[in-house]
Short mmCIF file of C-alpha atoms in Angstrom, two decimals:
data_model
loop_
_atom_site.label_atom_id
_atom_site.label_comp_id
_atom_site.label_asym_id
_atom_site.label_seq_id
_atom_site.Cartn_x
_atom_site.Cartn_y
_atom_site.Cartn_z
CA UNK A 1 -22.96 4.42 -24.63
CA UNK A 2 -24.74 6.65 -27.25
CA UNK A 3 -27.93 8.91 -27.76
CA UNK A 4 -30.85 7.94 -29.28
CA UNK A 5 -31.23 6.37 -32.80
CA UNK A 6 -32.05 8.44 -35.98
CA UNK A 7 -32.19 5.77 -38.64
CA UNK A 8 -31.09 2.44 -39.58
CA UNK A 9 -28.56 0.85 -42.13
CA UNK A 10 -27.70 -2.72 -42.87
CA UNK A 11 -24.01 -4.58 -42.58
CA UNK A 12 -22.89 -5.52 -45.95
CA UNK A 13 -19.57 -6.96 -45.37
CA UNK A 14 -17.49 -7.82 -42.22
CA UNK A 15 -13.86 -8.29 -42.55
CA UNK A 16 -12.37 -8.52 -38.89
CA UNK A 17 -12.59 -5.44 -37.12
CA UNK A 18 -13.65 -3.51 -40.16
CA UNK A 19 -17.56 -3.61 -40.96
CA UNK A 20 -19.15 -2.03 -44.06
CA UNK A 21 -22.77 -0.69 -43.65
CA UNK A 22 -25.18 0.50 -46.35
CA UNK A 23 -27.51 3.21 -45.38
CA UNK A 24 -30.31 4.58 -47.25
CA UNK A 25 -29.03 7.29 -50.24
CA UNK A 26 -28.43 10.76 -48.68
CA UNK A 27 -28.51 9.89 -45.00
CA UNK A 28 -24.91 8.85 -44.46
CA UNK A 29 -23.66 9.05 -40.99
CA UNK A 30 -20.50 11.54 -40.47
CA UNK A 31 -16.85 10.39 -40.01
CA UNK A 32 -16.71 9.41 -35.95
CA UNK A 33 -20.49 8.83 -35.40
CA UNK A 34 -21.38 5.60 -33.17
CA UNK A 35 -23.23 2.91 -35.03
CA UNK A 36 -24.60 0.20 -32.56
CA UNK A 37 -25.77 -3.45 -33.41
CA UNK A 38 -27.90 -5.18 -30.84
CA UNK A 39 -26.90 -8.68 -30.40
CA UNK A 40 -29.19 -10.45 -27.83
CA UNK A 41 -26.67 -13.05 -27.20
CA UNK A 42 -23.56 -11.04 -26.97
CA UNK A 43 -24.62 -7.49 -26.03
CA UNK A 44 -24.46 -4.17 -27.92
CA UNK A 45 -21.40 -3.97 -30.80
CA UNK A 46 -20.30 -0.52 -30.94
CA UNK A 47 -18.58 0.74 -34.19
CA UNK A 48 -17.47 4.15 -35.06
CA UNK A 49 -17.63 5.27 -38.90
CA UNK A 50 -14.10 5.97 -40.33
CA UNK A 51 -14.82 6.44 -44.14
CA UNK A 52 -17.82 7.13 -46.32
CA UNK A 53 -17.19 4.85 -49.57
CA UNK A 54 -19.92 6.41 -51.50
CA UNK A 55 -23.38 7.51 -51.33
CA UNK A 56 -24.79 4.72 -49.23
CA UNK A 57 -21.91 2.95 -47.67
CA UNK A 58 -19.44 3.48 -44.58
CA UNK A 59 -16.58 1.79 -43.27
CA UNK A 60 -16.73 1.93 -39.19
CA UNK A 61 -14.09 0.12 -36.97
CA UNK A 62 -15.77 -2.13 -34.32
CA UNK A 63 -14.72 -1.40 -30.70
CA UNK A 64 -15.36 -5.43 -29.56
CA UNK A 65 -15.26 -8.68 -31.18
CA UNK A 66 -17.13 -9.19 -34.51
CA UNK A 67 -17.08 -12.80 -34.01
CA UNK A 68 -20.53 -14.49 -35.29
CA UNK A 69 -21.65 -10.95 -36.94
CA UNK A 70 -23.49 -11.89 -40.40
CA UNK A 71 -24.37 -9.74 -43.38
CA UNK A 72 -28.00 -8.11 -43.14
CA UNK A 73 -27.73 -7.19 -39.40
CA UNK A 74 -29.71 -4.06 -38.98
CA UNK A 75 -27.32 -1.20 -37.72
CA UNK A 76 -28.55 2.07 -35.68
CA UNK A 77 -26.90 5.30 -36.61
CA UNK A 78 -26.76 6.93 -33.03
CA UNK A 79 -26.59 10.65 -34.49
CA UNK A 80 -23.44 11.68 -33.05
CA UNK A 81 -20.12 10.54 -31.59
CA UNK A 82 -19.69 7.51 -28.74
CA UNK A 83 -20.54 8.76 -25.65
CA UNK A 84 -19.63 7.69 -22.20
CA UNK A 85 -20.69 8.34 -18.70
CA UNK A 86 -19.11 10.98 -16.60
CA UNK A 87 -19.28 12.46 -12.91
CA UNK A 88 -19.07 11.38 -9.39
CA UNK A 89 -20.45 8.02 -10.12
CA UNK A 90 -17.70 6.70 -12.12
CA UNK A 91 -15.30 7.12 -9.27
CA UNK A 92 -13.89 4.25 -7.91
CA UNK A 93 -14.43 2.05 -10.92
CA UNK A 94 -13.04 0.33 -13.64
CA UNK A 95 -14.15 0.86 -17.19
CA UNK A 96 -14.04 -0.21 -20.70
CA UNK A 97 -13.80 1.97 -24.06
CA UNK A 98 -17.76 2.14 -24.19
CA UNK A 99 -17.66 3.48 -20.12
CA UNK A 100 -19.03 -0.11 -19.06
CA UNK A 101 -18.06 -1.41 -15.76
CA UNK A 102 -15.43 -4.29 -15.71
CA UNK A 103 -15.11 -4.72 -11.96
CA UNK A 104 -18.03 -6.68 -10.93
CA UNK A 105 -19.50 -3.80 -8.91
CA UNK A 106 -22.89 -2.41 -9.32
CA UNK A 107 -24.18 -1.21 -12.69
CA UNK A 108 -23.79 2.61 -13.18
CA UNK A 109 -27.11 4.35 -12.61
CA UNK A 110 -29.49 4.80 -15.42
CA UNK A 111 -29.58 9.00 -15.04
CA UNK A 112 -25.81 9.12 -15.16
CA UNK A 113 -24.67 12.15 -17.50
CA UNK A 114 -22.92 11.10 -20.78
CA UNK A 115 -20.26 13.06 -22.65
CA UNK A 116 -19.01 12.33 -26.36
CA UNK A 117 -15.36 10.83 -26.56
CA UNK A 118 -14.41 13.39 -29.48
CA UNK A 119 -14.22 17.34 -28.35
CA UNK A 120 -12.66 20.28 -29.63
CA UNK A 121 -9.80 21.50 -26.94
CA UNK A 122 -10.64 24.47 -25.36
CA UNK A 123 -9.97 27.64 -27.31
CA UNK A 124 -6.29 29.10 -26.49
CA UNK A 125 -7.78 32.58 -25.01
CA UNK A 126 -9.57 30.39 -22.23
CA UNK A 127 -6.59 28.44 -21.66
CA UNK A 128 -4.33 28.98 -18.45
CA UNK A 129 -0.82 29.51 -18.45
CA UNK A 130 1.77 26.61 -17.12
CA UNK A 131 4.04 27.81 -14.68
CA UNK A 132 3.12 26.17 -11.37
CA UNK A 133 5.33 22.96 -10.46
CA UNK A 134 3.81 19.85 -9.34
CA UNK A 135 6.04 18.30 -6.76
CA UNK A 136 6.93 14.29 -7.30
CA UNK A 137 9.20 13.76 -4.43
CA UNK A 138 11.48 11.94 -6.82
CA UNK A 139 14.67 13.79 -6.58
CA UNK A 140 15.99 13.39 -10.20
CA UNK A 141 12.66 14.51 -11.55
CA UNK A 142 12.32 17.32 -9.24
CA UNK A 143 15.59 18.34 -9.63
CA UNK A 144 16.33 17.91 -13.76
CA UNK A 145 12.99 17.63 -15.29
CA UNK A 146 10.02 19.16 -13.17
CA UNK A 147 6.67 18.66 -13.99
CA UNK A 148 4.05 21.26 -14.60
CA UNK A 149 0.70 21.77 -12.91
CA UNK A 150 -1.59 21.42 -15.96
CA UNK A 151 1.07 20.43 -18.34
CA UNK A 152 2.50 17.14 -20.20
CA UNK A 153 5.17 14.98 -19.10
CA UNK A 154 6.27 12.14 -20.87
CA UNK A 155 8.42 9.05 -19.46
CA UNK A 156 10.26 7.56 -22.59
CA UNK A 157 12.06 4.59 -22.28
CA UNK A 158 12.41 0.80 -24.08
CA UNK A 159 11.17 -2.34 -22.89
CA UNK A 160 12.05 -3.02 -19.22
CA UNK A 161 13.84 0.01 -18.22
CA UNK A 162 10.77 0.87 -15.50
CA UNK A 163 8.15 2.97 -17.18
CA UNK A 164 5.31 1.52 -15.59
CA UNK A 165 6.88 1.43 -12.15
CA UNK A 166 7.90 5.23 -12.37
CA UNK A 167 4.34 6.02 -13.23
CA UNK A 168 3.10 3.50 -10.27
CA UNK A 169 5.34 5.44 -8.18
CA UNK A 170 4.06 9.03 -9.09
CA UNK A 171 0.61 7.78 -8.87
CA UNK A 172 1.62 6.47 -5.28
CA UNK A 173 3.56 9.45 -4.38
CA UNK A 174 0.87 12.02 -5.40
CA UNK A 175 -1.85 9.90 -3.57
CA UNK A 176 -1.19 11.57 -0.26
CA UNK A 177 -0.35 14.77 -1.83
CA UNK A 178 -2.94 15.27 -4.57
CA UNK A 179 -6.59 16.41 -3.70
CA UNK A 180 -7.65 16.34 -7.37
CA UNK A 181 -9.27 13.45 -9.11
CA UNK A 182 -6.98 10.76 -10.79
CA UNK A 183 -8.01 9.21 -14.24
CA UNK A 184 -5.94 6.16 -15.20
CA UNK A 185 -5.89 5.30 -18.83
CA UNK A 186 -4.32 1.65 -19.75
CA UNK A 187 -3.96 1.49 -23.14
CA UNK A 188 -2.79 -1.84 -24.91
CA UNK A 189 -1.47 -3.06 -21.37
CA UNK A 190 -1.45 -6.38 -20.10
CA UNK A 191 -4.77 -7.33 -18.04
CA UNK A 192 -2.05 -8.23 -15.17
CA UNK A 193 -1.17 -4.54 -14.89
CA UNK A 194 -4.72 -3.65 -14.61
CA UNK A 195 -5.39 -6.04 -11.81
CA UNK A 196 -2.32 -4.93 -10.28
CA UNK A 197 -3.32 -1.30 -10.53
CA UNK A 198 -7.05 -1.99 -9.10
CA UNK A 199 -5.34 -3.87 -6.26
CA UNK A 200 -2.62 -0.91 -5.30
CA UNK A 201 -5.43 1.71 -5.55
CA UNK A 202 -7.36 -0.09 -3.42
CA UNK A 203 -4.54 -0.50 -0.60
CA UNK A 204 -3.55 3.19 -0.80
CA UNK A 205 -7.14 4.09 -0.28
CA UNK A 206 -7.00 6.67 -3.03
CA UNK A 207 -9.68 4.36 -5.45
CA UNK A 208 -12.72 6.49 -4.33
CA UNK A 209 -10.88 9.58 -5.99
CA UNK A 210 -9.57 7.77 -9.14
CA UNK A 211 -11.35 6.26 -12.36
CA UNK A 212 -9.54 3.60 -14.15
CA UNK A 213 -10.31 3.05 -17.85
CA UNK A 214 -8.59 0.11 -19.74
CA UNK A 215 -8.33 -0.90 -23.38
CA UNK A 216 -6.12 -4.19 -22.94
CA UNK A 217 -3.87 -5.91 -25.24
CA UNK A 218 -6.32 -8.75 -26.14
CA UNK A 219 -8.75 -5.93 -26.85
CA UNK A 220 -9.68 -5.15 -30.77
CA UNK A 221 -7.29 -2.29 -32.12
CA UNK A 222 -10.71 0.17 -32.31
CA UNK A 223 -10.65 0.00 -28.57
CA UNK A 224 -7.49 0.36 -27.72
CA UNK A 225 -7.50 3.22 -30.14
CA UNK A 226 -10.12 5.20 -28.57
CA UNK A 227 -9.46 4.44 -24.75
CA UNK A 228 -7.35 7.74 -24.32
CA UNK A 229 -10.57 9.59 -25.66
CA UNK A 230 -12.60 8.02 -23.28
CA UNK A 231 -10.07 9.14 -20.60
CA UNK A 232 -10.03 12.76 -21.63
CA UNK A 233 -13.89 12.86 -21.73
CA UNK A 234 -13.86 11.62 -18.23
CA UNK A 235 -11.05 14.47 -17.38
CA UNK A 236 -12.63 17.15 -19.17
CA UNK A 237 -16.05 16.87 -17.19
CA UNK A 238 -14.25 16.94 -14.03
CA UNK A 239 -12.29 20.23 -15.30
CA UNK A 240 -15.09 21.78 -16.86
CA UNK A 241 -18.16 21.02 -14.79
CA UNK A 242 -16.87 20.30 -11.48
CA UNK A 243 -14.05 22.75 -11.71
CA UNK A 244 -11.51 20.01 -10.23
CA UNK A 245 -7.77 19.50 -10.67
CA UNK A 246 -7.64 16.18 -12.59
CA UNK A 247 -4.12 14.04 -12.85
CA UNK A 248 -4.71 12.10 -16.02
CA UNK A 249 -1.92 8.95 -16.38
CA UNK A 250 -1.66 7.27 -19.55
CA UNK A 251 0.35 4.01 -19.90
CA UNK A 252 0.95 3.37 -22.83
CA UNK A 253 0.61 6.38 -25.14
CA UNK A 254 2.92 4.30 -27.85
CA UNK A 255 0.25 1.75 -27.94
CA UNK A 256 -2.44 4.32 -28.94
CA UNK A 257 0.08 5.32 -31.98
CA UNK A 258 0.07 1.36 -32.58
CA UNK A 259 -3.47 0.63 -32.66
CA UNK A 260 -3.90 3.89 -34.89
CA UNK A 261 -1.61 2.08 -37.09
CA UNK A 262 -3.41 -1.22 -37.22
CA UNK A 263 -6.93 0.72 -37.76
CA UNK A 264 -4.87 2.46 -40.67
CA UNK A 265 -4.05 -0.85 -42.34
CA UNK A 266 -7.59 -2.51 -41.54
CA UNK A 267 -8.71 0.48 -43.58
CA UNK A 268 -6.72 -0.13 -46.51
CA UNK A 269 -4.65 2.89 -46.03
CA UNK A 270 -1.38 3.22 -47.62
CA UNK A 271 1.40 3.30 -44.63
CA UNK A 272 3.73 6.05 -44.25
CA UNK A 273 7.28 6.28 -42.89
CA UNK A 274 8.40 3.43 -41.15
CA UNK A 275 4.98 1.69 -41.79
CA UNK A 276 3.22 4.17 -39.63
CA UNK A 277 -0.45 5.36 -40.37
CA UNK A 278 -0.10 8.57 -42.50
CA UNK A 279 -2.24 10.59 -40.31
CA UNK A 280 0.07 10.03 -37.25
CA UNK A 281 0.77 13.58 -36.41
CA UNK A 282 -2.97 14.51 -36.62
CA UNK A 283 -3.71 11.67 -34.33
CA UNK A 284 -1.26 12.34 -31.73
CA UNK A 285 -2.01 16.30 -31.99
CA UNK A 286 -5.92 15.57 -31.61
CA UNK A 287 -5.20 13.70 -28.49
CA UNK A 288 -2.20 16.06 -26.83
CA UNK A 289 -4.08 19.00 -27.92
CA UNK A 290 -7.00 18.34 -25.54
CA UNK A 291 -4.90 17.96 -22.40
CA UNK A 292 -4.94 21.53 -21.22
CA UNK A 293 -5.68 23.95 -18.46
CA UNK A 294 -8.55 26.57 -17.92
CA UNK A 295 -8.56 29.51 -15.53
CA UNK A 296 -9.79 27.76 -12.50
CA UNK A 297 -8.68 23.88 -13.08
CA UNK A 298 -6.21 21.91 -14.74
CA UNK A 299 -5.75 18.52 -16.58
CA UNK A 300 -2.17 17.46 -15.75
CA UNK A 301 -1.02 14.42 -17.88
CA UNK A 302 1.72 11.92 -17.03
CA UNK A 303 2.27 9.55 -20.00
CA UNK A 304 4.72 6.48 -20.28
CA UNK A 305 5.74 6.27 -24.26
CA UNK A 306 7.33 2.99 -25.15
CA UNK A 307 10.43 3.57 -27.31
CA UNK A 308 10.81 0.82 -29.90
CA UNK A 309 14.21 -0.91 -29.87
CA UNK A 310 15.32 2.25 -27.81
CA UNK A 311 15.21 4.27 -31.02
CA UNK A 312 14.13 7.84 -30.02
CA UNK A 313 14.05 8.79 -33.62
CA UNK A 314 11.16 6.70 -34.42
CA UNK A 315 8.51 8.73 -35.92
CA UNK A 316 5.76 8.17 -33.02
CA UNK A 317 8.17 8.81 -30.50
CA UNK A 318 9.25 12.40 -31.99
CA UNK A 319 5.63 12.95 -32.87
CA UNK A 320 4.31 12.62 -28.97
CA UNK A 321 7.89 14.11 -27.48
CA UNK A 322 6.84 17.42 -29.83
CA UNK A 323 3.99 17.89 -27.51
CA UNK A 324 5.18 17.71 -23.91
CA UNK A 325 6.77 20.15 -21.59
CA UNK A 326 8.68 17.61 -19.48
CA UNK A 327 10.52 14.86 -21.11
CA UNK A 328 11.79 12.17 -18.67
CA UNK A 329 14.11 9.64 -20.53
CA UNK A 330 14.46 6.28 -19.25
CA UNK A 331 18.35 4.95 -20.13
CA UNK A 332 18.84 0.89 -20.49
CA UNK A 333 22.66 1.64 -19.55
CA UNK A 334 21.95 3.45 -16.06
CA UNK A 335 19.13 0.30 -15.52
CA UNK A 336 22.12 -2.05 -16.28
CA UNK A 337 24.03 -0.16 -13.90
CA UNK A 338 21.67 -0.52 -11.04
CA UNK A 339 20.82 3.37 -11.17
CA UNK A 340 17.24 3.54 -10.32
CA UNK A 341 15.14 5.22 -11.27
CA UNK A 342 17.07 4.69 -14.54
CA UNK A 343 16.36 8.51 -15.40
CA UNK A 344 19.13 9.87 -18.03
CA UNK A 345 20.06 13.03 -16.23
CA UNK A 346 21.43 14.44 -19.60
CA UNK A 347 18.77 13.63 -22.03
CA UNK A 348 15.91 14.73 -19.59
CA UNK A 349 14.60 18.21 -19.47
CA UNK A 350 11.65 20.57 -18.78
CA UNK A 351 10.65 23.89 -19.78
CA UNK A 352 9.82 24.69 -16.27
CA UNK A 353 13.65 24.70 -15.60
CA UNK A 354 13.89 28.40 -16.03
CA UNK A 355 15.45 30.96 -13.16
CA UNK A 356 12.15 32.95 -12.96
CA UNK A 357 9.97 29.78 -12.46
CA UNK A 358 12.36 27.29 -10.38
CA UNK A 359 14.71 30.07 -8.96
CA UNK A 360 18.47 30.89 -9.52
CA UNK A 361 20.16 28.42 -7.04
CA UNK A 362 17.91 25.36 -8.28
CA UNK A 363 18.80 26.17 -11.83
CA UNK A 364 22.47 26.69 -11.17
CA UNK A 365 22.67 23.19 -9.16
CA UNK A 366 20.87 21.30 -12.12
CA UNK A 367 23.28 22.93 -14.63
CA UNK A 368 26.26 21.91 -12.67
CA UNK A 369 25.04 18.32 -11.81
CA UNK A 370 24.31 17.98 -15.75
CA UNK A 371 27.74 19.21 -16.52
CA UNK A 372 29.48 16.93 -14.19
CA UNK A 373 27.63 14.04 -15.13
CA UNK A 374 28.32 15.02 -18.69
CA UNK A 375 32.01 15.49 -18.36
CA UNK A 376 32.22 11.82 -16.58
CA UNK A 377 30.37 10.36 -19.71
CA UNK A 378 32.93 12.19 -21.94
CA UNK A 379 35.64 10.61 -20.09
CA UNK A 380 34.34 7.07 -19.49
CA UNK A 381 36.17 5.78 -22.73
CA UNK A 382 39.48 7.11 -21.70
CA UNK A 383 38.86 5.51 -18.07
CA UNK A 384 37.65 2.07 -19.22
CA UNK A 385 40.81 1.87 -21.77
CA UNK A 386 43.22 3.51 -19.64
CA UNK A 387 41.95 3.63 -16.00
CA UNK A 388 41.22 6.50 -13.53
CA UNK A 389 45.19 6.77 -12.90
CA UNK A 390 45.48 8.53 -16.07
CA UNK A 391 43.70 11.67 -15.47
CA UNK A 392 44.67 14.75 -13.97
CA UNK A 393 43.86 15.25 -10.31
CA UNK A 394 41.26 17.85 -11.35
CA UNK A 395 39.53 15.59 -13.48
CA UNK A 396 39.74 12.45 -11.43
CA UNK A 397 38.05 14.82 -8.80
CA UNK A 398 35.23 15.81 -11.04
CA UNK A 399 34.60 11.96 -12.25
CA UNK A 400 34.53 10.90 -8.52
CA UNK A 401 31.94 13.54 -7.90
CA UNK A 402 29.76 12.88 -10.61
CA UNK A 403 29.72 9.28 -9.66
CA UNK A 404 28.40 10.47 -6.63
CA UNK A 405 25.81 12.66 -7.78
CA UNK A 406 24.55 9.47 -10.05
CA UNK A 407 24.47 7.70 -6.70
CA UNK A 408 22.65 10.37 -4.66
CA UNK A 409 19.84 10.83 -7.59
CA UNK A 410 18.97 7.19 -6.83
CA UNK A 411 16.13 6.36 -4.58
CA UNK A 412 14.13 3.55 -3.32
CA UNK A 413 10.20 3.84 -4.34
CA UNK A 414 7.52 2.67 -2.27
CA UNK A 415 6.04 0.52 -4.90
CA UNK A 416 9.15 -1.73 -5.23
CA UNK A 417 9.26 -2.20 -1.61
CA UNK A 418 7.85 -5.72 -1.83
CA UNK A 419 10.67 -6.77 -4.07
CA UNK A 420 13.75 -4.64 -2.59
CA UNK A 421 12.85 -4.74 0.93
CA UNK A 422 13.73 -0.82 1.38
CA UNK A 423 11.15 1.42 2.42
CA UNK A 424 10.36 4.04 -0.02
CA UNK A 425 11.34 7.86 0.00
CA UNK A 426 9.80 10.91 -0.73
CA UNK A 427 12.47 13.72 -0.86
CA UNK A 428 11.60 17.76 -0.55
CA UNK A 429 13.18 19.65 -3.56
CA UNK A 430 15.25 21.92 -1.27
CA UNK A 431 16.92 18.82 0.43
CA UNK A 432 17.84 17.32 -2.84
CA UNK A 433 19.28 20.59 -4.02
CA UNK A 434 21.06 20.98 -0.47
CA UNK A 435 22.59 17.30 -1.21
CA UNK A 436 23.65 18.24 -4.56
CA UNK A 437 25.57 21.14 -3.67
CA UNK A 438 27.26 19.48 -0.94
CA UNK A 439 28.38 16.75 -3.37
CA UNK A 440 29.84 19.26 -5.90
CA UNK A 441 31.53 21.51 -3.40
CA UNK A 442 33.45 18.32 -2.18
CA UNK A 443 32.05 17.59 1.06
CA UNK A 444 31.61 14.02 0.09
CA UNK A 445 35.06 13.34 -1.46
CA UNK A 446 36.25 11.07 1.27
CA UNK A 447 33.19 9.43 1.54
CA UNK A 448 32.16 5.63 0.37
CA UNK A 449 30.14 6.00 -2.63
CA UNK A 450 27.96 3.44 -1.47
CA UNK A 451 26.60 5.61 1.44
CA UNK A 452 24.96 7.88 -1.32
CA UNK A 453 23.22 4.89 -3.00
CA UNK A 454 19.63 4.10 -2.67
CA UNK A 455 19.14 7.06 0.05
CA UNK A 456 16.35 9.58 0.45
CA UNK A 457 17.66 13.00 1.81
CA UNK A 458 21.71 13.83 2.19
CA UNK A 459 21.23 13.77 6.10
CA UNK A 460 20.24 9.98 5.46
CA UNK A 461 23.27 9.35 3.42
CA UNK A 462 25.50 11.09 5.92
CA UNK A 463 24.04 8.72 8.82
CA UNK A 464 24.71 6.03 6.56
CA UNK A 465 28.53 7.13 6.04
CA UNK A 466 28.78 7.51 9.69
CA UNK A 467 27.46 4.30 10.40
CA UNK A 468 29.65 2.52 8.06
CA UNK A 469 32.83 4.18 9.80
CA UNK A 470 31.94 3.35 13.00
CA UNK A 471 31.45 -0.33 11.85
CA UNK A 472 34.98 -0.33 10.18
CA UNK A 473 36.53 0.88 13.77
CA UNK A 474 34.40 -1.63 15.69
CA UNK A 475 36.00 -4.06 13.07
#
């Protein structure tokens, strides 16, 4: 959706998603301007200007399929960026990149407010500081990589280690606790996942406070590239006009970069490092810098990031990581060992893990947990070659406590209940700290490790251990 037309051009070339449009001399539309082609049989085709080739021609990227588009067709210059519907009427709806509903419900009202998808971030002096903690109920995140209200958190992981499950659990965990608006942006994901998300939101009863925006895998790269901008335009309206906190969830930001690389290739730009677009850092910055808090409302972002071939030095991954406050790294090794959520306690971090924000006890316990698990990892080669018997008594005790800590930081999720048959748990941060402290101080040294696996609080683990001992006595 865009504003009223100013003047017309004509299509002079079509190469897949790239369309060249000629305009009268001296009246070229600016970069990022929306163009529209009215096709009676197939609806409106939206284009976005990406380059000015000469004094009369622009090159644009199509946001829908260009099948059947011919040269000589008239094109409207819409005089500004693509505009999408915002406000209360989009809550509970599933929209595409242009704000068109895709949920087979009633069309949006004609008088709905519209906002451009391209906008400058709030000035620095208007932005609020990030210091309030965003509780998730997930032990390992709340302890080692706490999320910030109005901050940006990224879940990094390769294929199949649980990024989408983790984002879904965060949505589920926050649905009951969180009073603001949720905006979910599905970037280049499977249509099945979008359908599941819609069903889950409906069942959880939170769809009326949520907007779903999708640019799916089967859509042109232009649509996948601009879907996060549509989500940001809607989020910014709720933040600035309605003064409401917004939870912005993106799955998957890597697909945004990938779509940008496809667009760059289609436009004929020379690739940069590892084949990525030369504008990679700029595109990521333009997206991330708009996720900000103002004085009375915040946009909090939780982003899933696919790590190609588990290579954390990939330029796209490093560009995204440089903008986030909390980094949650998912480990394939931990997933293979059955440690779910497969969050690496060593590689995950947060700027909030500071005694002035989280308190001395929290930071002290978090650091001790990290040290114990890191020491265990250093000794793993020795253990696998020579066995535990070769370790000294102190080191053996440390290794056993680290193994128990790893098991205690596992947790059953509500969203996986259908697969595991185990009811999901949400754990208070004080219970997580108390449990880790008890393990570090040796309270569980005589326990079976299985008692600490896939439980919520430490008291639940204690009850599990006592039940197991009673069962052994009875046997």
